[in-house]
Coordinates of C-alpha atoms in Angstrom, one line a residue:
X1 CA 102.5 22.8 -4.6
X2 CA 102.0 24.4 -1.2
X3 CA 98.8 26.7 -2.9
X4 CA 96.5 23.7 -4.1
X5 CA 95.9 22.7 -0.4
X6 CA 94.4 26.2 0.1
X7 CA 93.0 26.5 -3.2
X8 CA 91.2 23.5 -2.1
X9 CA 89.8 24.4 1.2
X10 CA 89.0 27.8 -0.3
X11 CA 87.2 26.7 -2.5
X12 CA 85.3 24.3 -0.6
X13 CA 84.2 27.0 2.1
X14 CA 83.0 29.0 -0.9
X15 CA 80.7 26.0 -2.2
X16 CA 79.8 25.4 1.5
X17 CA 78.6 28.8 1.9
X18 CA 76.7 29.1 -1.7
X19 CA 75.3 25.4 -0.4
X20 CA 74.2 26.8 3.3
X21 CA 73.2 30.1 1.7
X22 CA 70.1 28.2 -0.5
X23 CA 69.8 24.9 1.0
X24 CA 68.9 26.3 4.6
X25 CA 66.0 28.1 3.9
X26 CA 65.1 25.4 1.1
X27 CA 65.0 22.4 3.8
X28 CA 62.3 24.6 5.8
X29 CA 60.2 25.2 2.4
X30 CA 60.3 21.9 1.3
X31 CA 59.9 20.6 5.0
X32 CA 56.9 22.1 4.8
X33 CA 54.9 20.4 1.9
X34 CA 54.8 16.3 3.5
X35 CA 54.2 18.7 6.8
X36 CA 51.0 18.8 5.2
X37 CA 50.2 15.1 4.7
X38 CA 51.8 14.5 8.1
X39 CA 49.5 17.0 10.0
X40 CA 46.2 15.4 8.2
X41 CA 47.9 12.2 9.0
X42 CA 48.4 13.1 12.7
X43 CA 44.3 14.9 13.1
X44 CA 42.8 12.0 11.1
X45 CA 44.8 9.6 12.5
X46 CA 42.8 9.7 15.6
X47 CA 39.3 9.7 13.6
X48 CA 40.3 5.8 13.3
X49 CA 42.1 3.2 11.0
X50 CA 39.9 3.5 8.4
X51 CA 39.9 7.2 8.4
X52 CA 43.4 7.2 8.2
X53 CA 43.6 4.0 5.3
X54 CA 41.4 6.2 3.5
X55 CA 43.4 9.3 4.0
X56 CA 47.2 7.4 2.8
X57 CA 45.4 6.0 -0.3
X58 CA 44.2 9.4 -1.5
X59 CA 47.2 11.3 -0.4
X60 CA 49.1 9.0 -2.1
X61 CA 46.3 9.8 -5.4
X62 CA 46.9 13.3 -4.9
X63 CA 50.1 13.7 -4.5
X64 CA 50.9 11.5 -8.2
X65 CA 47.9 14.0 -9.4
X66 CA 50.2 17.1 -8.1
X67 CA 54.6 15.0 -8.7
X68 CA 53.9 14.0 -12.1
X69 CA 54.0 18.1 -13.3
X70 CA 57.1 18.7 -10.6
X71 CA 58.7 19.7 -13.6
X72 CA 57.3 22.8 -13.5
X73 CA 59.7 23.5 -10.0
X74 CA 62.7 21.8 -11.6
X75 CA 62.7 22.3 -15.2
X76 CA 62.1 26.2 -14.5
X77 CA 64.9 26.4 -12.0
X78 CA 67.8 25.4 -14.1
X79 CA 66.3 27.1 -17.0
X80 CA 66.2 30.4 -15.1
X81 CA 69.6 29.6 -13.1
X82 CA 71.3 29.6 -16.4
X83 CA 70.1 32.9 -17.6
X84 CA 70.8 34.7 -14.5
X85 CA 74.7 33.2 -14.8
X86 CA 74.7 34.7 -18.3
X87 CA 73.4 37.8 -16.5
X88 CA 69.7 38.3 -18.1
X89 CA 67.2 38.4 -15.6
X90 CA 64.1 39.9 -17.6
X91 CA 64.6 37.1 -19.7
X92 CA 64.8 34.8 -16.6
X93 CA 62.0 35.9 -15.8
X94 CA 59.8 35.5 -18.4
X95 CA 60.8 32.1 -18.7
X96 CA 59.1 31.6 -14.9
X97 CA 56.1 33.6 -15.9
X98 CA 55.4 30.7 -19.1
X99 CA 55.7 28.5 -16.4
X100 CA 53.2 29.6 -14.1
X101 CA 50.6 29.9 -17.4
X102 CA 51.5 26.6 -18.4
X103 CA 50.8 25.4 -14.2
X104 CA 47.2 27.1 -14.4
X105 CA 46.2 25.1 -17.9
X106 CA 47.8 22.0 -16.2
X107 CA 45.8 22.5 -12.9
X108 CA 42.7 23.1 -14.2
X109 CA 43.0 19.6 -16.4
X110 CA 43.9 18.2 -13.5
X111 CA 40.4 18.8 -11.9
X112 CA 38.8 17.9 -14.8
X113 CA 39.7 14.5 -14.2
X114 CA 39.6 14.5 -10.9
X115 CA 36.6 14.6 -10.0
X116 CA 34.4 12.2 -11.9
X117 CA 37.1 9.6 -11.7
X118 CA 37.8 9.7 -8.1
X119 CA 35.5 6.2 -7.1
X120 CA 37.5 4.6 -9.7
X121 CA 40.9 5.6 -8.7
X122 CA 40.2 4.5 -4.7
X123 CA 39.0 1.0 -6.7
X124 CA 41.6 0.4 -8.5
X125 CA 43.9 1.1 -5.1
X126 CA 41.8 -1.8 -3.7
X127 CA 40.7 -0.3 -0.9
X128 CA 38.3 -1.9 1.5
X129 CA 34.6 -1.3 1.8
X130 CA 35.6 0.8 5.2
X131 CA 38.2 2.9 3.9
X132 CA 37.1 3.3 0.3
X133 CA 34.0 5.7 1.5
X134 CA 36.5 8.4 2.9
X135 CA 39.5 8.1 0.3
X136 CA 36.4 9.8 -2.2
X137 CA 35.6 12.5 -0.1
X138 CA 39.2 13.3 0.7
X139 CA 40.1 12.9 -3.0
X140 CA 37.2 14.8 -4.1
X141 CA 37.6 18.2 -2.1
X142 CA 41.5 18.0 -2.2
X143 CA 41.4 18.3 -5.7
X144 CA 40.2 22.2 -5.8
X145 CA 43.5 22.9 -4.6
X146 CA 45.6 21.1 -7.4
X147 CA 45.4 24.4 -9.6
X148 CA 46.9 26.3 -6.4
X149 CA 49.6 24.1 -6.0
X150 CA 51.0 23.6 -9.4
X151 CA 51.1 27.4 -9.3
X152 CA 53.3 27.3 -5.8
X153 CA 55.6 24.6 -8.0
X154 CA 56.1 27.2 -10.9
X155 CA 56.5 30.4 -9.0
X156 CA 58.8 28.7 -6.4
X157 CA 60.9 27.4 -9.5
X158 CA 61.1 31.0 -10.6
X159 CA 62.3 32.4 -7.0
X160 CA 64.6 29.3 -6.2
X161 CA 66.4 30.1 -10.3
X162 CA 66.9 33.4 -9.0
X163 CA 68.8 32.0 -6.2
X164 CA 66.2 33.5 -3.5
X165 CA 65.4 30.3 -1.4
X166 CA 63.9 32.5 1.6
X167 CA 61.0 33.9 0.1
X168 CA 59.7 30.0 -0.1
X169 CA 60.3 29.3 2.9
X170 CA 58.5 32.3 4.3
X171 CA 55.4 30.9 2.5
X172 CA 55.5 28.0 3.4
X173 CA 55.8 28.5 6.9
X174 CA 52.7 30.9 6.9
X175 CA 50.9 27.8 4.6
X176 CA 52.1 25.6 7.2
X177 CA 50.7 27.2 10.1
X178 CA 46.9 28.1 8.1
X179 CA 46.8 24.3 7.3
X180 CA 47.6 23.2 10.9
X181 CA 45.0 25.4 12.5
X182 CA 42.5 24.9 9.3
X183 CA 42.5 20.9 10.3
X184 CA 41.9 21.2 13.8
X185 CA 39.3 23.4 13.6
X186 CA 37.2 22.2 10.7
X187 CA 37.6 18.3 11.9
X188 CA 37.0 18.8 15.8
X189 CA 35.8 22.4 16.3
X190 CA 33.5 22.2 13.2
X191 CA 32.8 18.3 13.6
X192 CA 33.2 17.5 9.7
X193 CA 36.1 15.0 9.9
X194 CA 38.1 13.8 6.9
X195 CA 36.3 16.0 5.1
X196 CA 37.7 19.2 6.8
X197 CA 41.0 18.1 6.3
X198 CA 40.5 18.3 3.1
X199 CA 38.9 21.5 3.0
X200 CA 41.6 23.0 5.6
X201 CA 44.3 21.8 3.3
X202 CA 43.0 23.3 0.2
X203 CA 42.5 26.4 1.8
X204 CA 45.9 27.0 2.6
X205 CA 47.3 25.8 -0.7
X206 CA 45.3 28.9 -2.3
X207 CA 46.4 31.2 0.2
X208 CA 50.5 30.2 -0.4
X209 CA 49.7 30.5 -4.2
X210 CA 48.6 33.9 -4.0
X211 CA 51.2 35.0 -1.9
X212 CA 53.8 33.5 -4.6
X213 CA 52.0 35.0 -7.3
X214 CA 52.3 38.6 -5.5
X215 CA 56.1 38.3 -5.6
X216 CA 56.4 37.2 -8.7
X217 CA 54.8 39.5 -10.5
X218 CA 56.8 42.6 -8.4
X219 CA 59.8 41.1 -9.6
X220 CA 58.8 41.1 -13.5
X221 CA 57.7 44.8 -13.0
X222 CA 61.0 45.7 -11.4
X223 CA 62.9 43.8 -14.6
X224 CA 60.5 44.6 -17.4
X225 CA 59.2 40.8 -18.3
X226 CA 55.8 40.5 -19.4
X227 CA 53.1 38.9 -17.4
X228 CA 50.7 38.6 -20.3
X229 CA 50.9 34.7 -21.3
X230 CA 53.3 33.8 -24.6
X231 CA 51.7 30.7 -26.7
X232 CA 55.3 30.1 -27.6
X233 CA 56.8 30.4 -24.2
X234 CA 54.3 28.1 -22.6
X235 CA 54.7 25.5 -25.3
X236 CA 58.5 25.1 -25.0
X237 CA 58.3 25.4 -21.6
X238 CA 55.5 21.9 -21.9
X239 CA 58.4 20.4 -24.5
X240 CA 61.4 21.3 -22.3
X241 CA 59.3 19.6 -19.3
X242 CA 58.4 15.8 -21.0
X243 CA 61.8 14.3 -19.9
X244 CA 61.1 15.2 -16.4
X245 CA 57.8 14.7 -16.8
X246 CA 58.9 10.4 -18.1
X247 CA 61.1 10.8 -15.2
X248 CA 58.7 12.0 -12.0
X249 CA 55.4 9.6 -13.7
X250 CA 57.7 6.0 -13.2
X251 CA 58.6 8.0 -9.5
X252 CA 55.3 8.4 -9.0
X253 CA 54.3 4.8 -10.5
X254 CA 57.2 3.2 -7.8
X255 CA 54.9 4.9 -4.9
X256 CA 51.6 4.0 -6.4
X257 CA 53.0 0.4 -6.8
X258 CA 54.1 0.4 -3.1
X259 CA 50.7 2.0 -1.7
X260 CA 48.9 -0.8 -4.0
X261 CA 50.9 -3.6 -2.4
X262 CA 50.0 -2.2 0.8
X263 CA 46.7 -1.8 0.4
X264 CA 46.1 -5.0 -0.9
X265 CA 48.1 -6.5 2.4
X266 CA 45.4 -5.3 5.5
X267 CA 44.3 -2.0 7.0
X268 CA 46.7 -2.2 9.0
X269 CA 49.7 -2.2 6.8
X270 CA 48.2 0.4 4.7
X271 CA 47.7 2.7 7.9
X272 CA 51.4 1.8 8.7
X273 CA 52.5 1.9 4.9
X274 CA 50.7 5.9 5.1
X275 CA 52.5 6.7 8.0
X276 CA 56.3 5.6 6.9
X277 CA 55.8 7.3 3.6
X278 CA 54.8 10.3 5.3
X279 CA 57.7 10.7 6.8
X280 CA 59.7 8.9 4.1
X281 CA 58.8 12.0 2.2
X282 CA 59.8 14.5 5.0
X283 CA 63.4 13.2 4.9
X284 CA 63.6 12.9 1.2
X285 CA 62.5 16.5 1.1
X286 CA 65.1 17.0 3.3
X287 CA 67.5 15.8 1.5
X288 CA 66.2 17.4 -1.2
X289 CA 67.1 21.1 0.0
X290 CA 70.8 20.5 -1.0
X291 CA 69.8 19.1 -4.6
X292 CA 67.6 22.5 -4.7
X293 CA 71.0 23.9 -4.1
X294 CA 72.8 21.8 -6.6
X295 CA 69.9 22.9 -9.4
X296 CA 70.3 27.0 -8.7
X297 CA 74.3 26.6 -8.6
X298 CA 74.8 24.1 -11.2
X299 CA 72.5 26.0 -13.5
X300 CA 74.0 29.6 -13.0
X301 CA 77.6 27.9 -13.0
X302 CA 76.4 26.5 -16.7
X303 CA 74.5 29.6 -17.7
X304 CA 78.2 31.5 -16.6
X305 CA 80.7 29.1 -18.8
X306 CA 82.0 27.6 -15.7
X307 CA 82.1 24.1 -16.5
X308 CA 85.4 23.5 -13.6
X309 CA 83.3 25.1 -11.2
X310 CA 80.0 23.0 -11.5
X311 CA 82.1 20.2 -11.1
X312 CA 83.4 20.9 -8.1
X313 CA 80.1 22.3 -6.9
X314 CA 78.9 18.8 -7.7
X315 CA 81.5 17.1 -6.0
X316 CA 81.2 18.9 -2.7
X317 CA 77.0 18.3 -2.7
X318 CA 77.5 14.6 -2.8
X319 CA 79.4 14.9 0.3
X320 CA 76.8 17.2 1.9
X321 CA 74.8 14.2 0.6
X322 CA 75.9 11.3 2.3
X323 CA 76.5 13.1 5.8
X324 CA 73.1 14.5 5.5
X325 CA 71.7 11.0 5.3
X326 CA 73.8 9.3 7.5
X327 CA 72.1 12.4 10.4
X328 CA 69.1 11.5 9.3
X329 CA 68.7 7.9 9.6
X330 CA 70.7 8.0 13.3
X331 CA 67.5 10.6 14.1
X332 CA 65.1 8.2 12.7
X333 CA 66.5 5.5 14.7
X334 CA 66.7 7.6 17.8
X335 CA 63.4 9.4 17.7
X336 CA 60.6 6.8 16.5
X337 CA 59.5 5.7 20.1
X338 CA 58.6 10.0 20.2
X339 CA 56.8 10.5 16.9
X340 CA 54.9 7.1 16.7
X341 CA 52.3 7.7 18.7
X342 CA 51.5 11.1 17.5
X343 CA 50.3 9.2 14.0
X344 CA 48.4 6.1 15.9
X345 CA 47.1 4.3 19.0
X346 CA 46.5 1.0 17.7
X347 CA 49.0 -1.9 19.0
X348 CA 49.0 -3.2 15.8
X349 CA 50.1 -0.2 13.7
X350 CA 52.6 0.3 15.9
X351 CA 53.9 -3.3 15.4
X352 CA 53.6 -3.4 11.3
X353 CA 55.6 -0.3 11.4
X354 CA 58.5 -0.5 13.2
X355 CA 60.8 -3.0 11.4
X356 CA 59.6 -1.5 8.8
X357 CA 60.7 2.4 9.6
X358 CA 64.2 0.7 10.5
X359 CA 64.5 -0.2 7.0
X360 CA 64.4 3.8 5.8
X361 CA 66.3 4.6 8.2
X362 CA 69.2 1.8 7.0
X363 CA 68.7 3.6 3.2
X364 CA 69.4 7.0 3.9
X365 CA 72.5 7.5 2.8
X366 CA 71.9 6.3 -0.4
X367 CA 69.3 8.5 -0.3
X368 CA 71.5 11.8 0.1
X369 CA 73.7 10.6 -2.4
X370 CA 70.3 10.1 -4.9
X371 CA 68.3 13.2 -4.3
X372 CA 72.0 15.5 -4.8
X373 CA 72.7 13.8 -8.1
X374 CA 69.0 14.0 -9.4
X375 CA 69.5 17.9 -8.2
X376 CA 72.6 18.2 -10.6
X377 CA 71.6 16.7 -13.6
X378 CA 68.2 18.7 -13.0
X379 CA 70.1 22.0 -12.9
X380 CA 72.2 20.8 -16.2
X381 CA 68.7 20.4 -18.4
X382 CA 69.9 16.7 -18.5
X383 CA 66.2 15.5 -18.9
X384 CA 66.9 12.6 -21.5
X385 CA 69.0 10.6 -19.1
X386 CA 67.3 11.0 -15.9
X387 CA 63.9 10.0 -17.9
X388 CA 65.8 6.8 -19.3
X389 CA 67.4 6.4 -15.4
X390 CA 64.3 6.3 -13.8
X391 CA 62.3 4.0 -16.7
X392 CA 65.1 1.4 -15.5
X393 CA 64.9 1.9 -11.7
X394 CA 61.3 1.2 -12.2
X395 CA 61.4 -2.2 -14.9
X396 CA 63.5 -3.1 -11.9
X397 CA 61.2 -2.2 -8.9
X398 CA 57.9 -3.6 -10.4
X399 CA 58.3 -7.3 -10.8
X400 CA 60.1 -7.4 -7.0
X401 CA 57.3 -5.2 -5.3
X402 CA 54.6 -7.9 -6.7
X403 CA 56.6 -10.7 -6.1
X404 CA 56.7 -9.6 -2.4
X405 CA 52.5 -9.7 -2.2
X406 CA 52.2 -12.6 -4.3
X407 CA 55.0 -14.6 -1.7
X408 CA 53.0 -13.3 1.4
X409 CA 55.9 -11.0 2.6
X410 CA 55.1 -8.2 5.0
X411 CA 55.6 -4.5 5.0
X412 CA 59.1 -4.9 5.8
X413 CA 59.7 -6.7 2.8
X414 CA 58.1 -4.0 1.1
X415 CA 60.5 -1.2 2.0
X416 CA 63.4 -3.5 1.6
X417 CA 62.1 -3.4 -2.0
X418 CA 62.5 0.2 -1.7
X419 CA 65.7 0.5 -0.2
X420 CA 66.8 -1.6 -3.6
X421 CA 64.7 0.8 -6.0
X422 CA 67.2 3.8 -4.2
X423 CA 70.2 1.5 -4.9
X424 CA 69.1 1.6 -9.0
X425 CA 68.8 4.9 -8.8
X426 CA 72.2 5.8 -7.0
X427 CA 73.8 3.8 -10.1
X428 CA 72.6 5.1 -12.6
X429 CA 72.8 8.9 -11.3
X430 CA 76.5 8.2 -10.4
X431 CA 77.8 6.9 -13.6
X432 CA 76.1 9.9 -15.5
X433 CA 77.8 12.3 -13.0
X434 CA 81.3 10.3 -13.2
X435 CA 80.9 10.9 -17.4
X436 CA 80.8 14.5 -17.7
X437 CA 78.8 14.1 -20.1
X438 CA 76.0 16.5 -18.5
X439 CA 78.0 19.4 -18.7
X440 CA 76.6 21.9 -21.3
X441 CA 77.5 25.5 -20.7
X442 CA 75.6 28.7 -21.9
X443 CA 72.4 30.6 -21.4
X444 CA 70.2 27.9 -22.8
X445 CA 70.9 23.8 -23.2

């Protein structure tokens, strides 16, 4: 009786440390990629309102262009997790290299579409005769780097399945820094506004995908995998992808919603709409570095035959989960009269968005809980149910995001809305996690 106590707190320090051990260096990777948005936010920010309205409804285009494929991240993480638990890393990674193929063919359809379709898209956002003129051009140039990052998504899924969560964040702090200095000088130093943004962004995105692609393919000469692309391999890794793939589009079509509402309320609530989501995103990435966690461990825990073990690795993330949250919102709270004005100088901005950010900042620990669950049942392969999860959350959002336009409610009312789509969510996830049900153990689900 006197053991378990220890037994306990042993192994809690050793999940602790596994956790720290990945989700450090994760939190600066994935810190890293609404960095980017924010950055352009902050530069063309001070270009004006419109420039910035145009800027939130294309990043917001972009970024559904780029989040509906995450799956090539998360689907390639638990799958190589579980083969390096059952201790066959050529084969681990292989299954990353299919990936990165299957990210190229993806990419390049991507800009296909793209391109001739981007007027449309900024209509359909209904955005004003102001804004609409540089959402195009932002859209339009921003796309040549989709390719480049759907290749950064697969080869980081490959590293982070490995359980190397460093090399990412290496990357992305160089990408980081490129964009940063990219923007400012192509949009002041070389005069060409929006449109330099977009040219700085892309820029860096190639430069991180090469980078990834360098590592990558040292590590499948040291282990012996094939780089030559498999027609078999990069179909099952498409099929093993579509649940996740159901899953991130009704994500993605909760944040289109959202922006649409926006748009259709005033420039300024789109400019203050584009501003909370950017940061939205940066503490949902956040959170997201323990859920990173959660998918290498849960996956290599699984791929092992541990099934006690991924259950208490689950358990302990949660935790990590609603602390993180609970940081996070007191910082928001705390630190918006600092970071405000970096984004905007108009009064009325200012006054759209702060009820508004207090909001987020309330739903963050609902949050944590959400993004470590999601994390879990990524790194179990259980695709089916978060797909179903999430085609619920969103039957649930829609008809309360229109109903907040069509009543005249602000903003405010908007992100309530969200703070209830995170509250579906959390439901969902925990009942699936309380069943059990996700845990399937060996080298492949």
């Amino acid at each position: 009786m006197t053991q378990a106590p220890a037994t306990s707190r042993s192994s809690r320090r050793r999940h602790d440390r596994e956790i720290i051990a990945l989700a450090v260096p994760a939190f600066g990777a994935l810190v890293a990629e609404p960095l980017f948005v924010m950055v352009d936010s902050a530069i063309v920010g001070h270009l004006g309102t419109p420039q910035l309205a145009g800027l939130g409804i294309a990043a917001a285009l972009l970024m559904t262009a780029v989040s509906v494929f995450v799956f090539l991240a998360y689907a390639t993480t638990a799958a190589v997790a579980r083969r390096v638990g059952a201790g066959d890393l050529s084969a681990a990674i292989r299954q990353g290299m299919d990936g990165i193929w299957l990210a190229i063919l993806l990419g390049i359809a991507v800009v296909a579409v793209t391109l001739p379709s981007a007027p449309w898209l900024v209509d359909v956002f209904g955005a004003s005769d102001t804004a609409a003129p540089y959402a195009i051009t932002y859209l339009r140039i921003s796309s040549f780097g989709i390719p480049a990052m759907l290749v950064v998504m697969a080869a980081t899924g490959v590293l982070r399945g490995l359980q190397d969560t460093r090399t990412p964040l290496y990357v992305a702090i160089g990408g980081f820094a490129a964009n940063a200095a990219l923007n400012l000088g192509l949009v002041y130093g070389a005069g060409l506004g929006i449109a330099g943004s977009a040219w700085g962004t892309v820029i860096a995105q190639c430069g991180m995908a090469a980078a990834y692609l360098v590592v990558v393919i040292r590590g499948a000469h040291r282990h012996g995998a094939s780089l030559l692309p498999d027609a078999g391999g990069i179909r099952a890794s498409a099929q093993a992808g579509v649940p996740l793939l159901i899953r991130t589009l009704s994500l993605r079509a909760v944040l289109l919603i959202a922006t649409a509402v926006a748009a259709r309320m005033s420039d300024t609530s789109i400019a203050a709409h584009q501003i909370i989501l950017a940061l939205w995103s940066l503490t949902a990435f956040a959170l997201d570095a323990i859920a990173i966690a959660g998918q290498a461990i849960i996956g290599r825990y699984l791929g092992a035959d541990d099934p006690v073990g991924a259950r208490a690795a689950c358990r302990r993330m949660v935790e990590w989960g609603i602390a993180s949250g609970v940081v996070i919102g007191l910082l928001i709270v705390v630190a918006r009269p600092l970071f405000i004005p970096l984004f905007t100088s108009d009064p009325a901005v200012k006054d759209t968005l702060l009820p508004a950010l207090l909001v987020v900042a309330i739903s963050q620990p609902i949050a944590g809980v959400v993004f470590v669950l999601d994390g879990v049942l990524m790194g179990a392969g259980d695709g089916p149910y978060l797909a179903g999860a999430m085609l619920i959350t969103l039957a649930v959002f829609a008809p309360v995001a229109l109903l907040v336009l069509a009543l005249g409610g602000g903003l405010t009312a908007l992100w309530w809305a969200m703070a209830l789509m995170m509250t579906v969510r959390m439901a969902t996830l925990w009942l699936r996690a309380r069943s059990g049900r996700w845990i399937v153990t060996g080298a492949t689900r």
